[in-house]
Amino acid sequence: MFGRGLVVGLPFLCIAPHLAAQSPQPTRTPLVRVVDLALMESTQVELCNGDKVVVKLLEVKETSDPVREAVRSARVKIEVDGRTVWLESANYELPKAVGKVRVDCPIVRGYMRNSHRDPWQLKQDARLRLWPAGSPLVAPGTFVYPVKQRFFASATQMANEPCYVNACDRPSVRKIYYHNGLDFGGCEAMTEVVSATDGLVVARGKEQLPGYEQTPVRPRHDVVYVLDSRGWYYRYSHLYEIDEAIHHGATVRAGQRIGLIGKEGGSGGWAHLHFDVSSLQPSGEWGTQEAYAFVWEAYGRQYKPKLIAVARPHHLTFVGEPIALDGSRSWSAAGENLRYDWTFTDGTTAQGKRVEREYSRAGYYSEVLKVTDAAGRVDYDFAIVHALDRDKPEPMPPAIHPVYEPTMGIRPGVEVTFKVRTFATTDGEETWDFGDGSPTVTSKSDGNVDSHAADGYAVVTHRYQSPGQYLVRVHRTDRLGRQAVGYLYVQVAEAARPQAP
């Protein structure tokens, strides 16, 4: 028997005519179809190509951590036209192929139990999104990667991941900030933010077009909102500066400069772009349109990577408590035949997609995942583990946020700017190892005493003399001997050959 799930994907005017007078009518129908289901509920979904499928929510399983009781993993078992499959809810997951559809689960109701807010507007047990098998997720040419930097060039906080970079994943805070948007760490005042889509600027800073009071727009001095042809709202937050061409009422093109990454507003003191997309949900309310899969697809179209290592999301655990590090979200254009090599902060190593670890001492660890494909290409990512003492979990061990610019097109002799900020301690100083055999250097960031301090990040520069792949390590130790360790992956290309006259 079919249930109450409401399929969203039709033009905005058809879904919410009472809002149509307040904003331009959409001219493009999204490719995605969205349905909210209660447990054991089923509904028929008409895909964007006209095909119809029946989907049913069979089971929901959630796993919480022992420290904050925050949901760290949520899985749903669904049935699509009689085929069953398990999906991981968000957390750096991509849609799966099931019969004649691609499907994902951006959110389940369990995340609302101890959350400090509800940005998703999910009223049932789980939300599913569906596309035809083989379909793009968004129409080609209508969405670009919103940051001019390499994928996973720095720390990220992405949908359903509790915020952590600035040591805010604290046991004493029982209401969890599950990050519903996408945070891209970057180099303050250097990394460029661009518009993901063509659209209308409905707010720049505190200036807003009239008639948007009942929309997701919430003006703030560091924020830009853009409305696209699908009727979706795009938010760009924590901007160090906003480009002069971006003013409310202006139209922008995909790839046009919005501004520079900063740590303005409620950033927690770490430099990043907060990027989120809002659309009307089956509940009839404005809610998050999970965008990780969209930016993944856009990055692939623009930069055509052959291999992407993924060791995220981060982990919060107690000393002595086993955890599983997971590299299975990594991807290769050549297929699934990948080798997974782990190097841990204590110098030990392991192999395999998933490895179990436990920590004997509190600290902020950055475990290195090296992924190698069948052609010998390699990529790196880093699994962040914040390990706490069970008897005295606070004050937290320090956390650390290293970044660099540029992240692409580096050649021998080019100056690279490295920045770092350590959180939750003012003890000691950072030590940098650039991975090329050069002498280590030191810096001293401010410990995030003033989250908006102009000089909060310490700055060093370095020039690589030879092409290669370099792992940059930076660490800082507090007075209790607890280390915060961060890594960056820097690729230096061959020197450009002079052009023939």
XYZ file of C-alpha atoms in Angstrom:
501
model
C 0.000 0.000 0.000
C 1.365 3.378 -0.932
C 2.091 5.838 1.863
C 2.319 9.559 2.478
C 5.671 10.270 0.846
C 5.573 13.466 -1.209
C 7.794 13.581 -4.274
C 9.597 16.876 -4.820
C 11.195 17.732 -8.145
C 8.521 19.661 -9.996
C 8.829 23.386 -10.632
C 8.703 25.550 -7.548
C 5.457 27.296 -8.552
C 3.630 23.972 -8.575
C 4.860 23.037 -5.097
C 4.336 26.311 -3.276
C 2.228 28.808 -5.235
C 1.922 31.062 -2.164
C 5.654 31.824 -2.465
C 5.775 32.422 -6.205
C 5.075 36.160 -5.981
C 8.064 36.634 -3.721
C 10.749 35.322 -6.057
C 11.195 34.586 -9.775
C 9.476 31.473 -11.039
C 11.996 28.694 -11.705
C 12.682 27.888 -15.323
C 14.529 24.606 -14.754
C 13.192 21.418 -13.196
C 15.743 19.642 -10.968
C 16.797 16.148 -12.022
C 16.437 14.851 -8.468
C 13.222 13.510 -6.945
C 12.902 13.663 -3.170
C 10.650 11.596 -0.913
C 10.304 11.395 2.876
C 9.171 8.023 4.267
C 8.155 6.577 7.603
C 9.426 3.132 8.540
C 7.764 0.421 6.408
C 6.143 3.076 4.223
C 6.286 2.860 0.438
C 5.464 5.244 -2.375
C 5.696 5.488 -6.138
C 8.195 7.971 -7.545
C 8.149 9.330 -11.086
C 11.742 10.037 -12.139
C 12.815 12.952 -14.285
C 12.824 10.707 -17.382
C 9.243 9.600 -16.796
C 10.060 6.143 -15.426
C 8.202 5.115 -12.280
C 9.605 3.122 -9.368
C 8.259 1.992 -6.013
C 10.479 2.657 -2.996
C 10.010 1.402 0.549
C 11.856 2.147 3.794
C 12.522 -1.164 5.542
C 14.970 -0.423 8.368
C 17.032 2.329 10.002
C 20.182 1.650 12.054
C 22.141 4.339 13.881
C 25.519 4.189 15.620
C 26.485 6.773 18.250
C 29.861 7.506 19.797
C 30.623 6.753 23.493
C 31.713 10.325 24.204
C 28.790 12.620 23.295
C 26.237 10.055 22.139
C 26.320 11.830 18.790
C 25.146 9.857 15.788
C 28.271 9.013 13.787
C 26.695 6.651 11.282
C 23.150 6.038 10.094
C 22.202 3.307 7.632
C 18.879 2.642 5.948
C 17.661 -0.495 4.267
C 15.381 0.287 1.351
C 13.566 -1.583 -1.380
C 13.433 -0.249 -4.935
C 11.090 -2.200 -7.226
C 11.713 -5.301 -5.136
C 15.523 -4.887 -4.902
C 16.964 -4.236 -1.431
C 20.040 -2.220 -0.594
C 21.669 -0.584 2.444
C 22.583 3.106 2.176
C 24.803 5.160 4.477
C 23.174 8.495 5.269
C 25.342 11.351 3.920
C 28.800 11.435 5.631
C 30.750 11.700 2.357
C 28.602 9.043 0.660
C 27.557 9.163 -3.007
C 24.334 7.852 -4.601
C 24.208 4.110 -5.298
C 22.907 2.358 -8.405
C 19.919 0.100 -7.696
C 18.186 -1.294 -10.751
C 17.040 1.619 -12.886
C 17.765 4.348 -10.327
C 20.539 6.100 -8.477
C 19.515 6.723 -4.876
C 20.916 8.213 -1.685
C 19.760 9.027 1.836
C 20.799 12.536 2.927
C 19.208 12.466 6.392
C 17.388 10.297 8.925
C 15.232 11.405 11.822
C 17.707 10.148 14.439
C 19.966 13.139 13.830
C 17.225 15.400 15.215
C 17.028 13.741 18.647
C 20.023 15.561 20.137
C 20.595 18.252 17.515
C 20.435 21.924 18.400
C 18.291 22.678 15.323
C 16.425 21.165 12.353
C 17.755 22.555 9.051
C 16.431 19.604 7.030
C 12.705 19.885 7.829
C 12.376 16.106 7.835
C 9.099 15.006 9.443
C 9.320 11.263 8.680
C 12.015 8.663 9.449
C 14.262 9.101 6.395
C 14.664 11.124 3.215
C 15.531 9.494 -0.112
C 16.652 11.153 -3.345
C 16.366 9.422 -6.693
C 17.681 9.881 -10.228
C 17.472 7.615 -13.288
C 20.357 5.151 -13.574
C 23.176 6.790 -15.506
C 21.716 10.266 -15.028
C 23.846 13.191 -13.907
C 22.891 14.545 -10.494
C 22.525 18.092 -11.778
C 22.260 19.132 -15.405
C 25.720 19.536 -16.992
C 26.751 23.160 -17.323
C 24.563 24.325 -14.435
C 26.801 23.640 -11.422
C 30.541 24.177 -10.776
C 32.882 23.510 -7.868
C 32.540 26.557 -5.561
C 36.157 26.807 -4.361
C 39.296 27.296 -6.449
C 41.405 24.638 -4.799
C 42.181 20.935 -4.921
C 39.571 18.501 -3.599
C 40.097 17.902 0.143
C 42.966 20.400 0.180
C 42.172 21.081 3.834
C 39.802 20.131 6.641
C 36.103 19.729 5.867
C 32.883 19.411 7.854
C 30.188 17.974 5.629
C 26.569 16.927 5.932
C 25.712 15.074 9.161
C 29.282 15.358 10.475
C 29.439 16.934 13.952
C 31.564 20.081 13.866
C 35.077 19.492 15.178
C 37.889 21.491 13.513
C 38.202 24.132 16.241
C 38.047 21.553 19.086
C 34.299 22.145 19.504
C 33.327 18.435 19.527
C 33.255 18.639 23.344
C 31.655 16.078 25.686
C 30.139 18.785 27.899
C 28.085 20.145 24.989
C 25.177 17.738 24.726
C 23.305 19.414 21.875
C 25.159 18.392 18.718
C 25.799 20.686 15.775
C 25.515 18.209 12.914
C 26.849 20.177 9.993
C 24.082 20.149 7.400
C 25.987 22.244 4.836
C 29.479 21.837 3.412
C 32.533 23.442 5.026
C 35.631 23.782 2.829
C 38.726 24.776 4.797
C 41.010 27.171 2.962
C 43.667 29.852 3.181
C 42.264 32.982 4.791
C 42.149 35.978 2.421
C 43.729 33.903 -0.370
C 41.461 31.026 -1.489
C 38.870 32.170 -4.013
C 35.162 31.375 -3.722
C 33.104 31.279 -6.931
C 29.404 30.980 -7.660
C 28.340 27.372 -8.102
C 25.553 28.393 -10.486
C 24.091 31.120 -12.619
C 21.652 33.052 -10.490
C 20.260 36.170 -8.886
C 22.031 37.715 -5.886
C 19.207 38.124 -3.378
C 21.436 39.207 -0.475
C 24.943 40.605 -0.109
C 26.043 41.170 3.441
C 23.187 42.878 5.276
C 21.596 44.156 2.065
C 18.675 42.084 0.792
C 16.163 42.305 -2.021
C 12.612 42.956 -0.767
C 10.119 40.100 -0.908
C 12.383 37.306 0.364
C 11.342 37.311 4.010
C 9.710 33.861 3.824
C 12.713 32.223 2.148
C 15.946 30.759 3.566
C 17.687 34.157 3.228
C 19.170 35.411 6.514
C 21.355 38.465 5.785
C 24.697 38.784 7.608
C 27.749 40.889 6.907
C 29.882 37.946 5.687
C 27.236 36.100 3.655
C 26.005 36.034 0.038
C 22.795 34.336 -1.104
C 22.178 33.372 -4.735
C 18.899 32.046 -6.175
C 19.238 29.770 -9.213
C 16.872 28.718 -12.012
C 15.790 25.603 -10.050
C 14.417 27.764 -7.242
C 17.321 26.684 -4.978
C 19.076 29.115 -2.627
C 22.871 28.989 -2.275
C 24.555 30.381 0.812
C 28.248 31.429 0.887
C 29.367 32.282 4.440
C 32.384 33.459 6.495
C 33.747 35.460 3.565
C 36.855 37.531 4.222
C 35.747 39.857 1.465
C 32.904 40.001 -1.041
C 33.625 40.981 -4.630
C 32.389 44.454 -5.613
C 30.412 42.989 -8.537
C 28.311 40.946 -6.105
C 25.459 43.198 -5.000
C 21.826 42.394 -4.272
C 19.846 42.372 -7.492
C 22.854 41.485 -9.640
C 22.969 38.363 -11.791
C 25.997 36.095 -11.580
C 27.384 33.369 -13.801
C 28.624 29.981 -12.664
C 32.322 30.316 -11.845
C 32.118 34.081 -11.218
C 34.131 35.319 -8.257
C 32.075 35.709 -5.065
C 34.946 36.598 -2.734
C 37.674 35.100 -0.559
C 37.540 32.489 2.182
C 37.653 33.929 5.691
C 36.617 33.263 9.277
C 34.041 36.017 9.694
C 30.733 35.497 11.486
C 30.113 32.308 13.450
C 33.064 30.427 11.989
C 34.508 29.159 15.255
C 37.798 30.784 14.271
C 38.851 28.483 11.447
C 39.025 29.817 7.878
C 36.522 28.101 5.612
C 33.670 28.502 3.207
C 30.321 27.401 4.577
C 28.335 26.447 1.482
C 24.800 25.159 1.610
C 21.816 24.738 -0.695
C 18.193 25.099 0.427
C 15.102 23.963 -1.450
C 11.490 23.134 -0.685
C 11.238 19.706 0.925
C 8.379 17.168 1.018
C 7.312 18.690 4.348
C 6.475 21.893 2.462
C 9.231 23.766 4.333
C 12.579 25.109 3.205
C 15.320 22.641 4.108
C 18.818 21.545 3.195
C 19.399 20.055 -0.258
C 22.476 17.959 0.537
C 25.186 19.095 -1.875
C 28.212 16.834 -1.333
C 27.363 14.616 -4.308
C 26.809 17.728 -6.443
C 30.227 19.232 -5.659
C 31.872 15.823 -6.171
C 30.292 15.555 -9.613
C 31.182 19.158 -10.490
C 34.811 18.714 -9.421
C 35.073 15.591 -11.568
C 33.713 17.400 -14.621
C 36.054 20.364 -14.223
C 39.317 18.751 -13.164
C 38.907 15.135 -14.340
C 40.781 13.455 -11.459
C 41.792 9.840 -11.905
C 41.853 9.015 -8.190
C 40.455 10.543 -4.981
C 41.372 9.208 -1.536
C 38.715 9.638 1.158
C 39.477 8.900 4.817
C 36.689 11.109 6.213
C 34.626 11.754 8.368
C 36.567 12.446 11.556
C 36.327 10.388 14.774
C 35.802 11.241 18.442
C 36.718 8.535 20.934
C 38.010 7.740 24.388
C 41.522 6.459 25.032
C 41.441 2.652 24.884
C 38.199 2.532 22.885
C 38.527 0.763 19.483
C 37.507 2.668 16.362
C 37.429 1.752 12.674
C 39.179 3.938 10.109
C 37.518 3.592 6.725
C 38.970 4.374 3.292
C 36.208 2.645 1.312
C 34.728 5.940 0.086
C 37.850 6.438 -2.046
C 37.301 6.416 -5.790
C 39.237 5.551 -8.937
C 38.326 6.148 -12.567
C 39.988 2.803 -13.303
C 37.594 0.855 -11.066
C 37.628 -0.779 -7.640
C 41.057 -2.437 -7.757
C 42.713 -0.167 -5.179
C 45.436 -0.640 -2.602
C 44.964 1.017 0.795
C 48.026 1.806 2.927
C 47.760 3.472 6.337
C 50.563 5.184 8.240
C 49.724 6.121 11.808
C 51.001 8.907 14.010
C 52.917 6.429 16.164
C 54.850 5.180 13.097
C 53.022 1.875 12.679
C 51.365 0.876 9.400
C 48.481 -1.250 8.137
C 46.780 -2.218 4.886
C 43.132 -2.550 3.876
C 40.018 -0.478 3.296
C 39.068 -0.635 6.955
C 41.444 -0.887 9.901
C 40.784 -0.888 13.637
C 42.785 1.286 16.028
C 42.762 2.354 19.617
C 44.750 5.116 21.269
C 46.731 4.950 24.497
C 47.075 8.697 24.930
C 44.806 11.698 24.449
C 45.547 13.858 21.417
C 44.472 15.026 17.981
C 45.752 12.501 15.464
C 45.950 12.722 11.681
C 46.316 9.251 10.199
C 47.626 9.019 6.639
C 45.722 7.050 4.011
C 47.557 6.362 0.744
C 45.420 4.945 -2.057
C 47.055 3.426 -5.155
C 45.196 2.410 -8.307
C 46.025 -0.306 -10.840
C 48.011 2.166 -12.946
C 50.245 3.129 -10.009
C 48.661 6.541 -9.438
C 48.454 7.595 -5.788
C 46.391 9.989 -3.720
C 46.357 10.801 -0.015
C 43.798 11.757 2.582
C 43.916 12.020 6.364
C 41.644 10.513 9.013
C 41.276 12.866 11.971
C 40.888 11.189 15.383
C 40.308 13.227 18.537
C 41.064 10.886 21.472
C 40.045 11.991 24.974
C 40.816 10.752 28.487
C 37.721 9.046 29.850
C 38.288 10.265 33.411
C 39.041 13.865 32.411
C 37.890 14.518 28.831
C 38.027 18.295 29.226
C 39.860 20.505 28.685
C 40.113 19.009 25.214
C 43.449 18.135 23.642
C 44.389 20.852 21.138
C 43.192 20.706 17.551
C 45.029 22.100 14.538
C 44.062 23.493 11.122
C 46.815 23.757 8.467
C 46.161 25.129 4.967
C 48.151 26.215 1.929
C 47.827 28.243 -1.252
C 48.081 27.631 -4.151
C 46.914 24.020 -4.045
C 47.095 23.378 -7.813
C 49.594 24.238 -10.520
C 52.591 24.336 -8.170
C 55.954 24.104 -9.935
C 59.517 24.024 -8.620
C 60.591 27.376 -7.228
C 57.028 28.685 -6.784
C 56.416 30.181 -3.347
C 53.729 28.335 -1.412
C 52.054 30.034 1.548
C 51.286 27.815 4.518
C 49.027 28.907 7.363
C 48.096 27.194 10.605
C 45.952 27.824 13.643
C 45.991 25.678 16.765
C 42.904 25.545 18.979
C 42.405 24.928 22.696
C 45.955 25.756 23.742
C 48.401 28.677 23.794
C 51.267 26.412 24.876
C 54.312 25.823 22.732
C 54.512 26.496 19.004
C 53.912 24.688 15.732
C 56.707 22.750 14.051
C 56.599 22.306 10.271
C 58.175 19.500 8.237
C 57.674 20.172 4.508
C 58.432 16.585 3.516
C 61.329 17.393 1.173
C 64.261 17.002 3.549
C 64.566 20.734 4.212
C 65.061 21.943 7.817
C 61.964 22.183 9.975
C 60.608 25.633 10.800
C 58.419 26.878 13.623
C 55.459 29.223 13.940
C 53.157 30.325 16.744
C 49.464 30.876 16.145
C 47.270 32.472 18.807
C 45.355 29.433 20.096
C 42.037 30.944 18.984
C 41.873 33.225 22.010
C 40.036 35.702 19.781
C 38.312 33.748 17.031
C 38.235 36.780 14.701
C 41.793 37.980 15.315
C 43.295 39.221 12.059
C 46.620 37.518 12.863
C 45.098 34.351 14.334
C 46.794 32.118 11.758
C 50.563 31.819 11.778
C 52.119 32.118 8.308
C 55.210 30.506 6.791
C 56.314 30.111 3.167
C 58.258 27.433 1.339
C 59.574 26.732 -2.159
C 59.974 23.186 -3.432
C 63.002 22.696 -5.620
C 61.944 19.465 -7.321
C 58.693 18.017 -8.688
C 57.095 15.345 -6.561
C 54.422 14.455 -4.038
C 55.027 15.797 -0.549
C 53.348 15.171 2.792
C 53.632 18.257 4.987
C 53.408 17.604 8.725
C 52.730 20.275 11.348
C 52.241 19.657 15.047
C 51.964 21.427 18.369
C 52.058 20.094 21.938
C 50.307 21.466 25.028
C 51.699 21.523 28.575
C 50.185 18.090 29.281
C 52.152 16.592 26.406
C 49.082 16.133 24.196
C 49.863 16.592 20.521
C 47.785 18.027 17.730
C 49.056 16.710 14.393
C 47.967 17.886 10.947
C 48.958 16.913 7.401
C 48.732 18.486 3.967
C 49.316 16.807 0.605
C 51.253 18.991 -1.819
C 51.823 18.070 -5.463
C 54.604 19.819 -7.368
C 54.514 19.412 -11.149
C 57.373 19.369 -13.631
C 58.679 22.800 -14.580
C 56.912 24.256 -17.605
C 58.818 23.812 -20.843
C 59.548 26.966 -22.822
C 57.396 27.384 -25.907
C 59.040 27.093 -29.317
C 59.345 30.469 -31.096
